[in-house]
Amino acid sequence: MTTDLSKTATDLFETMRATNPLVHCITNFVAMNYAANVLLAAGASPAMVHTPEESGEFAAIAGALTVNIGTLSPHWVEGMIAAAKSANDASKPWVLDPVAHFATGYRRDVIAKLLELNPTVIRGNASEIIALAGGQSAGQGVDSGDPVEQAEEAARSLATSQKVVVAVTGEVDFVTDGTRSVRIAGGSPLMPKITAMGCALTALVGAYCAIARDQAFEATVAALTNFAVAGGIAANSANGPASFMTAFVDGLHNLDAATFHQNARIEAL
Ligand SMILES: Nc1ncnc2c1ncn2[C@@H]1O[C@H](COP(=O)(O)OP(=O)(O)O)[C@@H](O)[C@H]1O
Ligand SMILES: Cc1ncsc1CCOP(=O)(O)O
Ligand SMILES: [Mg+2]
């Protein structure tokens, strides 16, 4: 199954560059620019559109929607809800990034409303996923305080109860749809040192879901593998977080299918 998943991921990698999917991103102020550049480098077409006056209309014309709760305010939340409802009505996939959802009462209320709108995929760090499944996490703000392994059961139970694909990212990523599960190795320890790296990955999960509408699990595995391979390559030339940021965007831009497939480290469980 691992071989099949690597092959499917590589095929989706090639489809991405051939189709340039439009991805509607409602994301935070910190991540907006980097996430857009990551999507462009990976072969997708980002559009950061958040106001409720147009977010519903835009979600229906995009290939996928991503919703990231990093920097919340009431008007933005209205736009998120309108967009998610519209994506559902248009049968478009949408990806939720529950940034620090556990940190305040306001965030807990907002994430509960968004979960009721049935995201296709949830992508978060280990602390966010543990907390989302009702567990006690060691998360501090937006940063994870838990290892991915400790979030695997939480991810499985969330995937099963919410009928959603759950991606837990960290040193070795974990993806499950409640039935199938994989681990994905690669990337670099520099990646969590760069703010919005996870937010950018959520946007890329949306891009892959846009080109693989009925294969959210495989699309998520492909997106995380894309990051893992490009991150490993960028680490070879970076000498710190700042140079990694640019090396990573270049790595995504210059990656070819043969290198992608050769460096994919997907383990089916
Ligand atoms: N220690 C690590 N080694 C390799 N890759 C990592 C490490 N920590 C995080 N990553 C990668 O960094 C990206 C962002 O993940 P993460 O930092 O978990 O998200 P967030 O920024 O939302 O907390 C993912 O591609 C993940 O695989
Ligand atoms: C620092 C910060 N504050 C609100 S959102 C954000 C960025 C979080 O990005 P990521 O979850 O990718 O680390
Ligand atoms: Mg995050």
JSON list of N, CA, C and O and ligand atoms in Angstrom, two decimals, residues 27-31 68-72 97-100 107 123-125 128 141-144 191-202, ligand 2:
[
{"chain": "A", "resi": 27, "resn": "THR", "atom": "N", "xyz": [-7.10, 32.92, 5.84]},
{"chain": "A", "resi": 27, "resn": "THR", "atom": "CA", "xyz": [-6.03, 32.58, 6.77]},
{"chain": "A", "resi": 27, "resn": "THR", "atom": "C", "xyz": [-5.60, 33.82, 7.55]},
{"chain": "A", "resi": 27, "resn": "THR", "atom": "O", "xyz": [-6.13, 34.90, 7.35]},
{"chain": "A", "resi": 28, "resn": "ASN", "atom": "N", "xyz": [-4.65, 33.61, 8.47]},
{"chain": "A", "resi": 28, "resn": "ASN", "atom": "CA", "xyz": [-4.34, 34.69, 9.41]},
{"chain": "A", "resi": 28, "resn": "ASN", "atom": "C", "xyz": [-3.37, 35.70, 8.83]},
{"chain": "A", "resi": 28, "resn": "ASN", "atom": "O", "xyz": [-2.69, 35.44, 7.82]},
{"chain": "A", "resi": 29, "resn": "PHE", "atom": "N", "xyz": [-3.28, 36.86, 9.51]},
{"chain": "A", "resi": 29, "resn": "PHE", "atom": "CA", "xyz": [-2.42, 37.94, 9.02]},
{"chain": "A", "resi": 29, "resn": "PHE", "atom": "C", "xyz": [-0.96, 37.51, 8.95]},
{"chain": "A", "resi": 29, "resn": "PHE", "atom": "O", "xyz": [-0.20, 37.98, 8.11]},
{"chain": "A", "resi": 30, "resn": "VAL", "atom": "N", "xyz": [-0.57, 36.62, 9.88]},
{"chain": "A", "resi": 30, "resn": "VAL", "atom": "CA", "xyz": [0.83, 36.20, 9.95]},
{"chain": "A", "resi": 30, "resn": "VAL", "atom": "C", "xyz": [1.20, 35.36, 8.72]},
{"chain": "A", "resi": 30, "resn": "VAL", "atom": "O", "xyz": [2.28, 35.49, 8.17]},
{"chain": "A", "resi": 31, "resn": "ALA", "atom": "N", "xyz": [0.27, 34.55, 8.30]},
{"chain": "A", "resi": 31, "resn": "ALA", "atom": "CA", "xyz": [0.60, 33.52, 7.30]},
{"chain": "A", "resi": 31, "resn": "ALA", "atom": "C", "xyz": [0.29, 33.91, 5.87]},
{"chain": "A", "resi": 31, "resn": "ALA", "atom": "O", "xyz": [0.76, 33.26, 4.93]},
{"chain": "A", "resi": 68, "resn": "ASN", "atom": "N", "xyz": [-8.42, 29.03, 8.37]},
{"chain": "A", "resi": 68, "resn": "ASN", "atom": "CA", "xyz": [-7.38, 29.01, 9.40]},
{"chain": "A", "resi": 68, "resn": "ASN", "atom": "C", "xyz": [-7.75, 30.05, 10.45]},
{"chain": "A", "resi": 68, "resn": "ASN", "atom": "O", "xyz": [-7.94, 31.22, 10.12]},
{"chain": "A", "resi": 69, "resn": "ILE", "atom": "N", "xyz": [-7.85, 29.64, 11.72]},
{"chain": "A", "resi": 69, "resn": "ILE", "atom": "CA", "xyz": [-8.40, 30.55, 12.75]},
{"chain": "A", "resi": 69, "resn": "ILE", "atom": "C", "xyz": [-7.30, 31.29, 13.52]},
{"chain": "A", "resi": 69, "resn": "ILE", "atom": "O", "xyz": [-7.52, 31.77, 14.64]},
{"chain": "A", "resi": 70, "resn": "GLY", "atom": "N", "xyz": [-6.13, 31.44, 12.92]},
{"chain": "A", "resi": 70, "resn": "GLY", "atom": "CA", "xyz": [-4.99, 32.04, 13.64]},
{"chain": "A", "resi": 70, "resn": "GLY", "atom": "C", "xyz": [-5.24, 33.42, 14.21]},
{"chain": "A", "resi": 70, "resn": "GLY", "atom": "O", "xyz": [-4.91, 33.69, 15.36]},
{"chain": "A", "resi": 71, "resn": "THR", "atom": "N", "xyz": [-5.80, 34.32, 13.42]},
{"chain": "A", "resi": 71, "resn": "THR", "atom": "CA", "xyz": [-6.06, 35.69, 13.93]},
{"chain": "A", "resi": 71, "resn": "THR", "atom": "C", "xyz": [-7.54, 35.99, 13.69]},
{"chain": "A", "resi": 71, "resn": "THR", "atom": "O", "xyz": [-7.94, 36.36, 12.58]},
{"chain": "A", "resi": 72, "resn": "LEU", "atom": "N", "xyz": [-8.30, 35.79, 14.74]},
{"chain": "A", "resi": 72, "resn": "LEU", "atom": "CA", "xyz": [-9.76, 35.83, 14.61]},
{"chain": "A", "resi": 72, "resn": "LEU", "atom": "C", "xyz": [-10.35, 37.21, 14.88]},
{"chain": "A", "resi": 72, "resn": "LEU", "atom": "O", "xyz": [-9.81, 37.98, 15.67]},
{"chain": "A", "resi": 97, "resn": "ASP", "atom": "N", "xyz": [-7.84, 24.53, 9.77]},
{"chain": "A", "resi": 97, "resn": "ASP", "atom": "CA", "xyz": [-6.62, 24.59, 10.57]},
{"chain": "A", "resi": 97, "resn": "ASP", "atom": "C", "xyz": [-6.99, 25.21, 11.91]},
{"chain": "A", "resi": 97, "resn": "ASP", "atom": "O", "xyz": [-7.21, 26.42, 12.00]},
{"chain": "A", "resi": 98, "resn": "PRO", "atom": "N", "xyz": [-7.08, 24.41, 12.97]},
{"chain": "A", "resi": 98, "resn": "PRO", "atom": "CA", "xyz": [-7.60, 24.88, 14.27]},
{"chain": "A", "resi": 98, "resn": "PRO", "atom": "C", "xyz": [-6.54, 25.55, 15.14]},
{"chain": "A", "resi": 98, "resn": "PRO", "atom": "O", "xyz": [-6.33, 25.18, 16.29]},
{"chain": "A", "resi": 99, "resn": "VAL", "atom": "N", "xyz": [-5.88, 26.59, 14.62]},
{"chain": "A", "resi": 99, "resn": "VAL", "atom": "CA", "xyz": [-4.75, 27.21, 15.31]},
{"chain": "A", "resi": 99, "resn": "VAL", "atom": "C", "xyz": [-5.12, 27.61, 16.74]},
{"chain": "A", "resi": 99, "resn": "VAL", "atom": "O", "xyz": [-6.02, 28.43, 16.95]},
{"chain": "A", "resi": 100, "resn": "ALA", "atom": "N", "xyz": [-4.44, 27.03, 17.71]},
{"chain": "A", "resi": 100, "resn": "ALA", "atom": "CA", "xyz": [-4.59, 27.39, 19.14]},
{"chain": "A", "resi": 100, "resn": "ALA", "atom": "C", "xyz": [-6.05, 27.47, 19.56]},
{"chain": "A", "resi": 100, "resn": "ALA", "atom": "O", "xyz": [-6.43, 28.34, 20.34]},
{"chain": "A", "resi": 107, "resn": "ARG", "atom": "N", "xyz": [-12.13, 31.28, 20.96]},
{"chain": "A", "resi": 107, "resn": "ARG", "atom": "CA", "xyz": [-11.64, 30.32, 19.97]},
{"chain": "A", "resi": 107, "resn": "ARG", "atom": "C", "xyz": [-12.40, 28.99, 20.08]},
{"chain": "A", "resi": 107, "resn": "ARG", "atom": "O", "xyz": [-12.73, 28.36, 19.06]},
{"chain": "A", "resi": 123, "resn": "ARG", "atom": "N", "xyz": [-6.14, 19.84, 9.60]},
{"chain": "A", "resi": 123, "resn": "ARG", "atom": "CA", "xyz": [-4.67, 19.74, 9.70]},
{"chain": "A", "resi": 123, "resn": "ARG", "atom": "C", "xyz": [-4.24, 20.61, 10.89]},
{"chain": "A", "resi": 123, "resn": "ARG", "atom": "O", "xyz": [-4.48, 21.78, 10.91]},
{"chain": "A", "resi": 124, "resn": "GLY", "atom": "N", "xyz": [-3.55, 19.95, 11.85]},
{"chain": "A", "resi": 124, "resn": "GLY", "atom": "CA", "xyz": [-3.06, 20.70, 13.00]},
{"chain": "A", "resi": 124, "resn": "GLY", "atom": "C", "xyz": [-1.83, 20.05, 13.59]},
{"chain": "A", "resi": 124, "resn": "GLY", "atom": "O", "xyz": [-1.44, 18.94, 13.18]},
{"chain": "A", "resi": 125, "resn": "ASN", "atom": "N", "xyz": [-1.21, 20.74, 14.56]},
{"chain": "A", "resi": 125, "resn": "ASN", "atom": "CA", "xyz": [-0.09, 20.11, 15.24]},
{"chain": "A", "resi": 125, "resn": "ASN", "atom": "C", "xyz": [-0.64, 19.18, 16.32]},
{"chain": "A", "resi": 125, "resn": "ASN", "atom": "O", "xyz": [-1.86, 19.13, 16.58]},
{"chain": "A", "resi": 128, "resn": "GLU", "atom": "N", "xyz": [-2.90, 20.61, 19.10]},
{"chain": "A", "resi": 128, "resn": "GLU", "atom": "CA", "xyz": [-4.22, 21.05, 18.61]},
{"chain": "A", "resi": 128, "resn": "GLU", "atom": "C", "xyz": [-5.15, 19.86, 18.38]},
{"chain": "A", "resi": 128, "resn": "GLU", "atom": "O", "xyz": [-6.34, 19.91, 18.70]},
{"chain": "A", "resi": 141, "resn": "GLY", "atom": "N", "xyz": [-0.09, 28.37, 23.15]},
{"chain": "A", "resi": 141, "resn": "GLY", "atom": "CA", "xyz": [-0.45, 29.24, 22.03]},
{"chain": "A", "resi": 141, "resn": "GLY", "atom": "C", "xyz": [-0.53, 28.44, 20.75]},
{"chain": "A", "resi": 141, "resn": "GLY", "atom": "O", "xyz": [-1.15, 27.38, 20.71]},
{"chain": "A", "resi": 142, "resn": "VAL", "atom": "N", "xyz": [0.17, 28.91, 19.73]},
{"chain": "A", "resi": 142, "resn": "VAL", "atom": "CA", "xyz": [0.10, 28.24, 18.43]},
{"chain": "A", "resi": 142, "resn": "VAL", "atom": "C", "xyz": [1.07, 27.08, 18.32]},
{"chain": "A", "resi": 142, "resn": "VAL", "atom": "O", "xyz": [1.02, 26.30, 17.36]},
{"chain": "A", "resi": 143, "resn": "ASP", "atom": "N", "xyz": [1.97, 26.96, 19.31]},
{"chain": "A", "resi": 143, "resn": "ASP", "atom": "CA", "xyz": [3.02, 25.93, 19.19]},
{"chain": "A", "resi": 143, "resn": "ASP", "atom": "C", "xyz": [2.64, 24.63, 19.91]},
{"chain": "A", "resi": 143, "resn": "ASP", "atom": "O", "xyz": [2.00, 24.67, 20.96]},
{"chain": "A", "resi": 144, "resn": "SER", "atom": "N", "xyz": [3.07, 23.53, 19.35]},
{"chain": "A", "resi": 144, "resn": "SER", "atom": "CA", "xyz": [2.76, 22.23, 19.94]},
{"chain": "A", "resi": 144, "resn": "SER", "atom": "C", "xyz": [3.69, 21.95, 21.11]},
{"chain": "A", "resi": 144, "resn": "SER", "atom": "O", "xyz": [4.85, 22.36, 21.11]},
{"chain": "A", "resi": 191, "resn": "MET", "atom": "N", "xyz": [11.70, 23.64, 10.33]},
{"chain": "A", "resi": 191, "resn": "MET", "atom": "CA", "xyz": [10.36, 24.02, 9.88]},
{"chain": "A", "resi": 191, "resn": "MET", "atom": "C", "xyz": [9.47, 24.58, 11.00]},
{"chain": "A", "resi": 191, "resn": "MET", "atom": "O", "xyz": [8.80, 25.59, 10.80]},
{"chain": "A", "resi": 192, "resn": "PRO", "atom": "N", "xyz": [9.45, 23.99, 12.18]},
{"chain": "A", "resi": 192, "resn": "PRO", "atom": "CA", "xyz": [8.62, 24.59, 13.25]},
{"chain": "A", "resi": 192, "resn": "PRO", "atom": "C", "xyz": [9.19, 25.90, 13.79]},
{"chain": "A", "resi": 192, "resn": "PRO", "atom": "O", "xyz": [8.53, 26.59, 14.56]},
{"chain": "A", "resi": 193, "resn": "LYS", "atom": "N", "xyz": [10.41, 26.25, 13.34]},
{"chain": "A", "resi": 193, "resn": "LYS", "atom": "CA", "xyz": [11.01, 27.53, 13.77]},
{"chain": "A", "resi": 193, "resn": "LYS", "atom": "C", "xyz": [10.56, 28.68, 12.87]},
{"chain": "A", "resi": 193, "resn": "LYS", "atom": "O", "xyz": [10.96, 29.83, 13.06]},
{"chain": "A", "resi": 194, "resn": "ILE", "atom": "N", "xyz": [9.78, 28.33, 11.86]},
{"chain": "A", "resi": 194, "resn": "ILE", "atom": "CA", "xyz": [9.31, 29.36, 10.94]},
{"chain": "A", "resi": 194, "resn": "ILE", "atom": "C", "xyz": [7.81, 29.53, 11.11]},
{"chain": "A", "resi": 194, "resn": "ILE", "atom": "O", "xyz": [7.04, 28.59, 10.88]},
{"chain": "A", "resi": 195, "resn": "THR", "atom": "N", "xyz": [7.38, 30.73, 11.54]},
{"chain": "A", "resi": 195, "resn": "THR", "atom": "CA", "xyz": [5.96, 30.92, 11.76]},
{"chain": "A", "resi": 195, "resn": "THR", "atom": "C", "xyz": [5.20, 30.77, 10.44]},
{"chain": "A", "resi": 195, "resn": "THR", "atom": "O", "xyz": [5.72, 31.13, 9.38]},
{"chain": "A", "resi": 196, "resn": "ALA", "atom": "N", "xyz": [4.02, 30.21, 10.53]},
{"chain": "A", "resi": 196, "resn": "ALA", "atom": "CA", "xyz": [3.11, 30.03, 9.38]},
{"chain": "A", "resi": 196, "resn": "ALA", "atom": "C", "xyz": [3.48, 28.87, 8.47]},
{"chain": "A", "resi": 196, "resn": "ALA", "atom": "O", "xyz": [2.85, 28.67, 7.45]},
{"chain": "A", "resi": 197, "resn": "MET", "atom": "N", "xyz": [4.47, 28.07, 8.87]},
{"chain": "A", "resi": 197, "resn": "MET", "atom": "CA", "xyz": [4.81, 26.90, 8.03]},
{"chain": "A", "resi": 197, "resn": "MET", "atom": "C", "xyz": [3.62, 25.93, 8.03]},
{"chain": "A", "resi": 197, "resn": "MET", "atom": "O", "xyz": [3.24, 25.41, 6.98]},
{"chain": "A", "resi": 198, "resn": "GLY", "atom": "N", "xyz": [3.02, 25.73, 9.18]},
{"chain": "A", "resi": 198, "resn": "GLY", "atom": "CA", "xyz": [1.87, 24.82, 9.24]},
{"chain": "A", "resi": 198, "resn": "GLY", "atom": "C", "xyz": [0.67, 25.39, 8.50]},
{"chain": "A", "resi": 198, "resn": "GLY", "atom": "O", "xyz": [-0.06, 24.69, 7.80]},
{"chain": "A", "resi": 199, "resn": "CYS", "atom": "N", "xyz": [0.49, 26.71, 8.65]},
{"chain": "A", "resi": 199, "resn": "CYS", "atom": "CA", "xyz": [-0.63, 27.38, 7.95]},
{"chain": "A", "resi": 199, "resn": "CYS", "atom": "C", "xyz": [-0.47, 27.24, 6.43]},
{"chain": "A", "resi": 199, "resn": "CYS", "atom": "O", "xyz": [-1.43, 27.02, 5.70]},
{"chain": "A", "resi": 200, "resn": "ALA", "atom": "N", "xyz": [0.80, 27.37, 5.98]},
{"chain": "A", "resi": 200, "resn": "ALA", "atom": "CA", "xyz": [1.06, 27.23, 4.54]},
{"chain": "A", "resi": 200, "resn": "ALA", "atom": "C", "xyz": [0.77, 25.80, 4.10]},
{"chain": "A", "resi": 200, "resn": "ALA", "atom": "O", "xyz": [0.22, 25.56, 3.02]},
{"chain": "A", "resi": 201, "resn": "LEU", "atom": "N", "xyz": [1.09, 24.84, 4.97]},
{"chain": "A", "resi": 201, "resn": "LEU", "atom": "CA", "xyz": [0.81, 23.43, 4.64]},
{"chain": "A", "resi": 201, "resn": "LEU", "atom": "C", "xyz": [-0.70, 23.19, 4.53]},
{"chain": "A", "resi": 201, "resn": "LEU", "atom": "O", "xyz": [-1.16, 22.49, 3.63]},
{"chain": "A", "resi": 202, "resn": "THR", "atom": "N", "xyz": [-1.46, 23.78, 5.42]},
{"chain": "A", "resi": 202, "resn": "THR", "atom": "CA", "xyz": [-2.93, 23.65, 5.34]},
{"chain": "A", "resi": 202, "resn": "THR", "atom": "C", "xyz": [-3.43, 24.16, 4.00]},
{"chain": "A", "resi": 202, "resn": "THR", "atom": "O", "xyz": [-4.28, 23.55, 3.35]},
{"chain": "B", "resi": 2, "resn": "LIG", "atom": "C1", "xyz": [2.07, 33.37, 15.46]},
{"chain": "B", "resi": 2, "resn": "LIG", "atom": "C2", "xyz": [0.63, 33.32, 15.07]},
{"chain": "B", "resi": 2, "resn": "LIG", "atom": "N1", "xyz": [-0.33, 33.96, 15.78]},
{"chain": "B", "resi": 2, "resn": "LIG", "atom": "C3", "xyz": [-1.57, 33.81, 15.32]},
{"chain": "B", "resi": 2, "resn": "LIG", "atom": "S1", "xyz": [-1.57, 32.86, 13.92]},
{"chain": "B", "resi": 2, "resn": "LIG", "atom": "C4", "xyz": [0.13, 32.65, 13.96]},
{"chain": "B", "resi": 2, "resn": "LIG", "atom": "C5", "xyz": [0.88, 31.83, 12.95]},
{"chain": "B", "resi": 2, "resn": "LIG", "atom": "C6", "xyz": [0.79, 30.38, 13.30]},
{"chain": "B", "resi": 2, "resn": "LIG", "atom": "O1", "xyz": [1.35, 29.65, 12.25]},
{"chain": "B", "resi": 2, "resn": "LIG", "atom": "P1", "xyz": [1.64, 28.08, 12.36]},
{"chain": "B", "resi": 2, "resn": "LIG", "atom": "O2", "xyz": [0.45, 27.45, 13.02]},
{"chain": "B", "resi": 2, "resn": "LIG", "atom": "O3", "xyz": [1.83, 27.64, 10.97]},
{"chain": "B", "resi": 2, "resn": "LIG", "atom": "O4", "xyz": [2.88, 27.98, 13.20]}
]
